[in-house]
PDB file of C-alpha atoms and ligand atoms in Angstrom:
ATOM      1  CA  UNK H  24      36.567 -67.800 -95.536  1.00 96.00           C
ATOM      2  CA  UNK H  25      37.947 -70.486 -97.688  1.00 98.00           C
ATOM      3  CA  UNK H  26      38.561 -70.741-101.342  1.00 98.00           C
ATOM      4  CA  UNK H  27      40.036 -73.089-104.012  1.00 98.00           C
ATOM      5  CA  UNK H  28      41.147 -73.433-107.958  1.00 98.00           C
ATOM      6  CA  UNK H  29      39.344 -75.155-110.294  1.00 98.00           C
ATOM      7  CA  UNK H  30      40.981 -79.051-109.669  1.00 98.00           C
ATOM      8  CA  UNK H  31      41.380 -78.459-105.626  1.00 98.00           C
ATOM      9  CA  UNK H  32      45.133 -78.736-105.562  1.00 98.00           C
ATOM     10  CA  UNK H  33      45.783 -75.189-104.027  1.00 98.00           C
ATOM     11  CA  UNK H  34      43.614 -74.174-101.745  1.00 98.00           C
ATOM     12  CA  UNK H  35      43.940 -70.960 -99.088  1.00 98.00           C
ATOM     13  CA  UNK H  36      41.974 -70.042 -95.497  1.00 98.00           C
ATOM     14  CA  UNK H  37      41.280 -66.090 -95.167  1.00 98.00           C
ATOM     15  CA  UNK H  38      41.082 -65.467 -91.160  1.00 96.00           C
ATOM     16  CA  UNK H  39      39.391 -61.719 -89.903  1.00 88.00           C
ATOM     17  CA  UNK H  40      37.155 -59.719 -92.536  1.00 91.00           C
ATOM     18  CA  UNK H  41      38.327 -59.255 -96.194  1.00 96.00           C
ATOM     19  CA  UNK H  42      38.395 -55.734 -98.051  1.00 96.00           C
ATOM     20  CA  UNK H  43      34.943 -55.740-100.065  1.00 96.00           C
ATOM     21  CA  UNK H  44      35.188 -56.946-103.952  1.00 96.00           C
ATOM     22  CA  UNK H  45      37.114 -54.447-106.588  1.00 96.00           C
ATOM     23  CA  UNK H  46      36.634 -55.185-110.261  1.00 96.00           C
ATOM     24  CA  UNK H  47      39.365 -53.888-112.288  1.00 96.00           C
ATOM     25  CA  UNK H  48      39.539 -53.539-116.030  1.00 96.00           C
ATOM     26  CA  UNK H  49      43.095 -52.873-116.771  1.00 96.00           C
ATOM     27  CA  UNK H  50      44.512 -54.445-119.706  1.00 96.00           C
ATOM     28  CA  UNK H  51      46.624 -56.655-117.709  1.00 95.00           C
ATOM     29  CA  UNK H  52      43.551 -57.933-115.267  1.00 97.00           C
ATOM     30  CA  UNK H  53      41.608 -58.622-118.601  1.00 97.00           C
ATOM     31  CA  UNK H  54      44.325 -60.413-120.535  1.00 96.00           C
ATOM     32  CA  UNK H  55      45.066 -62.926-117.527  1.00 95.00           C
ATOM     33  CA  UNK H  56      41.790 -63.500-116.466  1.00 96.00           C
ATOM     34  CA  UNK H  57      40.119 -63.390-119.627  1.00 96.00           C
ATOM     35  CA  UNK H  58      37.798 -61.074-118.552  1.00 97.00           C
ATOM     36  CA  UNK H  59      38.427 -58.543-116.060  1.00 97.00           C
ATOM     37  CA  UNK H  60      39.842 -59.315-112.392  1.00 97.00           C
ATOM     38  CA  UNK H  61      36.967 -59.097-109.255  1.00 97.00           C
ATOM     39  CA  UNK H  62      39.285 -59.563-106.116  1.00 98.00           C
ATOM     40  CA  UNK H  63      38.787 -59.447-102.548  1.00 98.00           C
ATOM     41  CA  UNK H  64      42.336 -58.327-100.191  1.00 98.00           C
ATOM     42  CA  UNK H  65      43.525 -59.439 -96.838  1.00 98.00           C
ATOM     43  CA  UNK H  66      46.912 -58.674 -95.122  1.00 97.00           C
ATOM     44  CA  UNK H  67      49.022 -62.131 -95.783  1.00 97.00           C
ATOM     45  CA  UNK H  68      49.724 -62.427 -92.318  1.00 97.00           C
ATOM     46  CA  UNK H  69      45.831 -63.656 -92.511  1.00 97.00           C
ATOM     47  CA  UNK H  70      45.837 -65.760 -95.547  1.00 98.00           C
ATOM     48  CA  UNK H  71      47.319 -69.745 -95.204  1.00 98.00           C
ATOM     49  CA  UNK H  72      47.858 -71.353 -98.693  1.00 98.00           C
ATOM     50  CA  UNK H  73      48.143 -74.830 -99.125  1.00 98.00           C
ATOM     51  CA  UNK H  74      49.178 -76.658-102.536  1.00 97.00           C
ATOM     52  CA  UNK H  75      51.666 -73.796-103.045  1.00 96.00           C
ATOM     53  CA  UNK H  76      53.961 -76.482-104.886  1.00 97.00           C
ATOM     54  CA  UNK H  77      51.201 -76.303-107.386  1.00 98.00           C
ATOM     55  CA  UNK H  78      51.081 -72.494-107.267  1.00 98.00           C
ATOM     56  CA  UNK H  79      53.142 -70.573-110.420  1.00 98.00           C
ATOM     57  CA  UNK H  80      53.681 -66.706-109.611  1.00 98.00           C
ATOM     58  CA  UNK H  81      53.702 -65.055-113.257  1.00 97.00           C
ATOM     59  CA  UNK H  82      55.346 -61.487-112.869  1.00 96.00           C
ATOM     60  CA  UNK H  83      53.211 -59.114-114.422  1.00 93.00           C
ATOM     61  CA  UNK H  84      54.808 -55.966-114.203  1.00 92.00           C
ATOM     62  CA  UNK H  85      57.927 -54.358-112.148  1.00 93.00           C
ATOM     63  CA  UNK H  86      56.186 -54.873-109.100  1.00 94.00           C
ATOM     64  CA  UNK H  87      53.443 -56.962-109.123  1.00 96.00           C
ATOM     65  CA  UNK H  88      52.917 -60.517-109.864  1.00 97.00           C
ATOM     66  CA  UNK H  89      49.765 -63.056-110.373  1.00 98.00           C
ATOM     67  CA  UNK H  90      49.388 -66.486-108.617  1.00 98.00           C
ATOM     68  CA  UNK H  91      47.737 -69.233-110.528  1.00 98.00           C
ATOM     69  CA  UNK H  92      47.125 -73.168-109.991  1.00 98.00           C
ATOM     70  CA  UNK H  93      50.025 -74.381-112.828  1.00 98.00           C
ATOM     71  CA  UNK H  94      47.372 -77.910-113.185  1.00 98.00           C
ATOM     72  CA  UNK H  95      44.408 -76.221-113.924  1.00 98.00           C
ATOM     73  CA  UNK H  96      45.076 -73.116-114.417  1.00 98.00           C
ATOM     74  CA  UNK H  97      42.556 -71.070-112.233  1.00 98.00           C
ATOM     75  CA  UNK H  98      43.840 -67.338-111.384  1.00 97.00           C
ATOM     76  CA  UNK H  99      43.823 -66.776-107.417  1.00 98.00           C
ATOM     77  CA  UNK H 100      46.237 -64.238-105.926  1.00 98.00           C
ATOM     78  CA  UNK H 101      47.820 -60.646-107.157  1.00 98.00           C
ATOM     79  CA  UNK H 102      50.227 -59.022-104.782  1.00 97.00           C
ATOM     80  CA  UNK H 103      53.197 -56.852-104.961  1.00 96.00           C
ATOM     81  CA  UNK H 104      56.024 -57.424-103.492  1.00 90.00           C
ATOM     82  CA  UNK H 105      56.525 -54.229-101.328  1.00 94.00           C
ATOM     83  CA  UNK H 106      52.834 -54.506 -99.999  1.00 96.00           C
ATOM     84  CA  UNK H 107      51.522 -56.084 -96.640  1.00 96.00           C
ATOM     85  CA  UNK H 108      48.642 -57.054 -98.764  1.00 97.00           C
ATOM     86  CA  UNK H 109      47.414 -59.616-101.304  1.00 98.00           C
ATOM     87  CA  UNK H 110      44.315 -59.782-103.600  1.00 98.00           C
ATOM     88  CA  UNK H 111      42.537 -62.781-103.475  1.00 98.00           C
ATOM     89  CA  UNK H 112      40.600 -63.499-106.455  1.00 98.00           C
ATOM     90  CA  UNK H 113      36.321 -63.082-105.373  1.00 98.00           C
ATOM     91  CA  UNK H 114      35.737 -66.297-107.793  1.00 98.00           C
ATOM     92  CA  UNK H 115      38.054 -68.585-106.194  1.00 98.00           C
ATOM     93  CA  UNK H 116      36.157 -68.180-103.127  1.00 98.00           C
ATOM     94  CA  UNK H 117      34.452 -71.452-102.032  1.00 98.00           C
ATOM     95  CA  UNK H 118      30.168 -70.606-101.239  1.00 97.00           C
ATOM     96  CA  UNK H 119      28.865 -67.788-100.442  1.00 95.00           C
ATOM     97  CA  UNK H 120      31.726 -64.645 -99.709  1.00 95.00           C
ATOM     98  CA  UNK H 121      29.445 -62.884 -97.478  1.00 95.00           C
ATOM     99  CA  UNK H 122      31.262 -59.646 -99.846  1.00 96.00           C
ATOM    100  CA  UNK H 123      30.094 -57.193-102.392  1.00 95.00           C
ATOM    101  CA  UNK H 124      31.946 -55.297-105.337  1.00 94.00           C
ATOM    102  CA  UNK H 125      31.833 -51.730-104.370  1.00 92.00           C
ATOM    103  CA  UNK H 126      34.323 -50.442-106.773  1.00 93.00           C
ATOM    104  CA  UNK H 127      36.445 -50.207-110.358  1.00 93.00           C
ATOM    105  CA  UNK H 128      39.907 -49.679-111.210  1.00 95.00           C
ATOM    106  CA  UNK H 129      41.042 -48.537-114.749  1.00 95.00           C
ATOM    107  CA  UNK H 130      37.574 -48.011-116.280  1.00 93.00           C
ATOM    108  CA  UNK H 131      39.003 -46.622-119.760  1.00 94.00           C
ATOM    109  CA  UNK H 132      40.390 -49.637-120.255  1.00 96.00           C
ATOM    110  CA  UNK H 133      37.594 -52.072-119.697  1.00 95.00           C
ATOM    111  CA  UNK H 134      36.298 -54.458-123.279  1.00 96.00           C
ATOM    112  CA  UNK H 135      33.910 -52.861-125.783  1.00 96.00           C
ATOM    113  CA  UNK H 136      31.642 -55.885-125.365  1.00 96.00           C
ATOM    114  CA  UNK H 137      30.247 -55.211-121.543  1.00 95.00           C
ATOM    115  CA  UNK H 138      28.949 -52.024-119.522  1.00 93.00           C
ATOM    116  CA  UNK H 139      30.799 -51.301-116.503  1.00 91.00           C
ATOM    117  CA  UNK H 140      29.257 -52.933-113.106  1.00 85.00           C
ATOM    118  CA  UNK H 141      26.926 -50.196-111.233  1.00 81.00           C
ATOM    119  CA  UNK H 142      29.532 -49.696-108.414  1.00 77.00           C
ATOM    120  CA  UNK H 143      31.494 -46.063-108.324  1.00 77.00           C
ATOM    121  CA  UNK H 144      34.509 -46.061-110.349  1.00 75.00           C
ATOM    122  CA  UNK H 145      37.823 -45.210-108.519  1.00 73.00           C
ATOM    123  CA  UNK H 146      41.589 -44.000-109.019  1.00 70.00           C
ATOM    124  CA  UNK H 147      43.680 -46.331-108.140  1.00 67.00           C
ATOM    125  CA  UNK H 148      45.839 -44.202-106.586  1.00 66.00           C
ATOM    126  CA  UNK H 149      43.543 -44.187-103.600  1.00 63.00           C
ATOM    127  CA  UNK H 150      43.222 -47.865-103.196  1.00 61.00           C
ATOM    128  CA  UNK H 151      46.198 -48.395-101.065  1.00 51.00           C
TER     129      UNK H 151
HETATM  130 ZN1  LIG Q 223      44.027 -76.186-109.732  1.00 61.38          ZN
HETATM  131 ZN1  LIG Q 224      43.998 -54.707-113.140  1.00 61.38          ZN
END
């Protein structure tokens, strides 16, 4: 699986089978992305980035931070720093992911303005 940002300049190979797509609505995953976040995961042992001069890590909480192209601005990573893991976001994804959303994170928080995708709703707690 391959993906890119917007202008090309960072662009990332995903080797072995991604986690299936989790849309979170968290006030944080809404402000960055402007919407809410839909990410995929893989262990970064199995992810290769390239263009990560072009790459700015934003730190979005105590331990987590957000990856996004600094030229054109496209969100496409979330990891912390403890984990094994990183979310890769499902949009940056280049054709089609061969994935599907299967759950949500932080429901309560989601916009007024949309109705929650028809996928089951889950603590986050269990995610890990
Ligand atoms: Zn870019
Ligand atoms: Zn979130």
């Amino acid at each position: 699986m391959r993906g890119s940002c917007l202008c090309g300049l960072v662009k990332y190979e995903i080797s072995g089978s991604p986690r299936p797509v989790v849309g979170c609505h968290c006030t944080q995953c809404r402000k960055s992305s402007g919407h809410y976040v839909a990410a995929t995961q893989t262990a970064k042992s199995s992810i290769a980035i390239t263009g990560q001069d072009h790459l700015t890590w934003f730190q979005s909480s105590q331990t987590a931070r957000r990856g996004f192209c600094a030229t054109c601005g496209s969100q496409m990573f979330w990891t912390e720093e403890t984990s094994d893991n990183i979310s890769v976001m499902a949009g940056s994804i280049d054709g089609d992911s061969g994935l599907s959303m299967d759950r949500q994170l932080y429901p309560d928080d989601k916009g007024d303005y949309y109705a929650l995708p028809e996928v089951a709703v889950v603590d986050q707690s269990t995610l890990k």
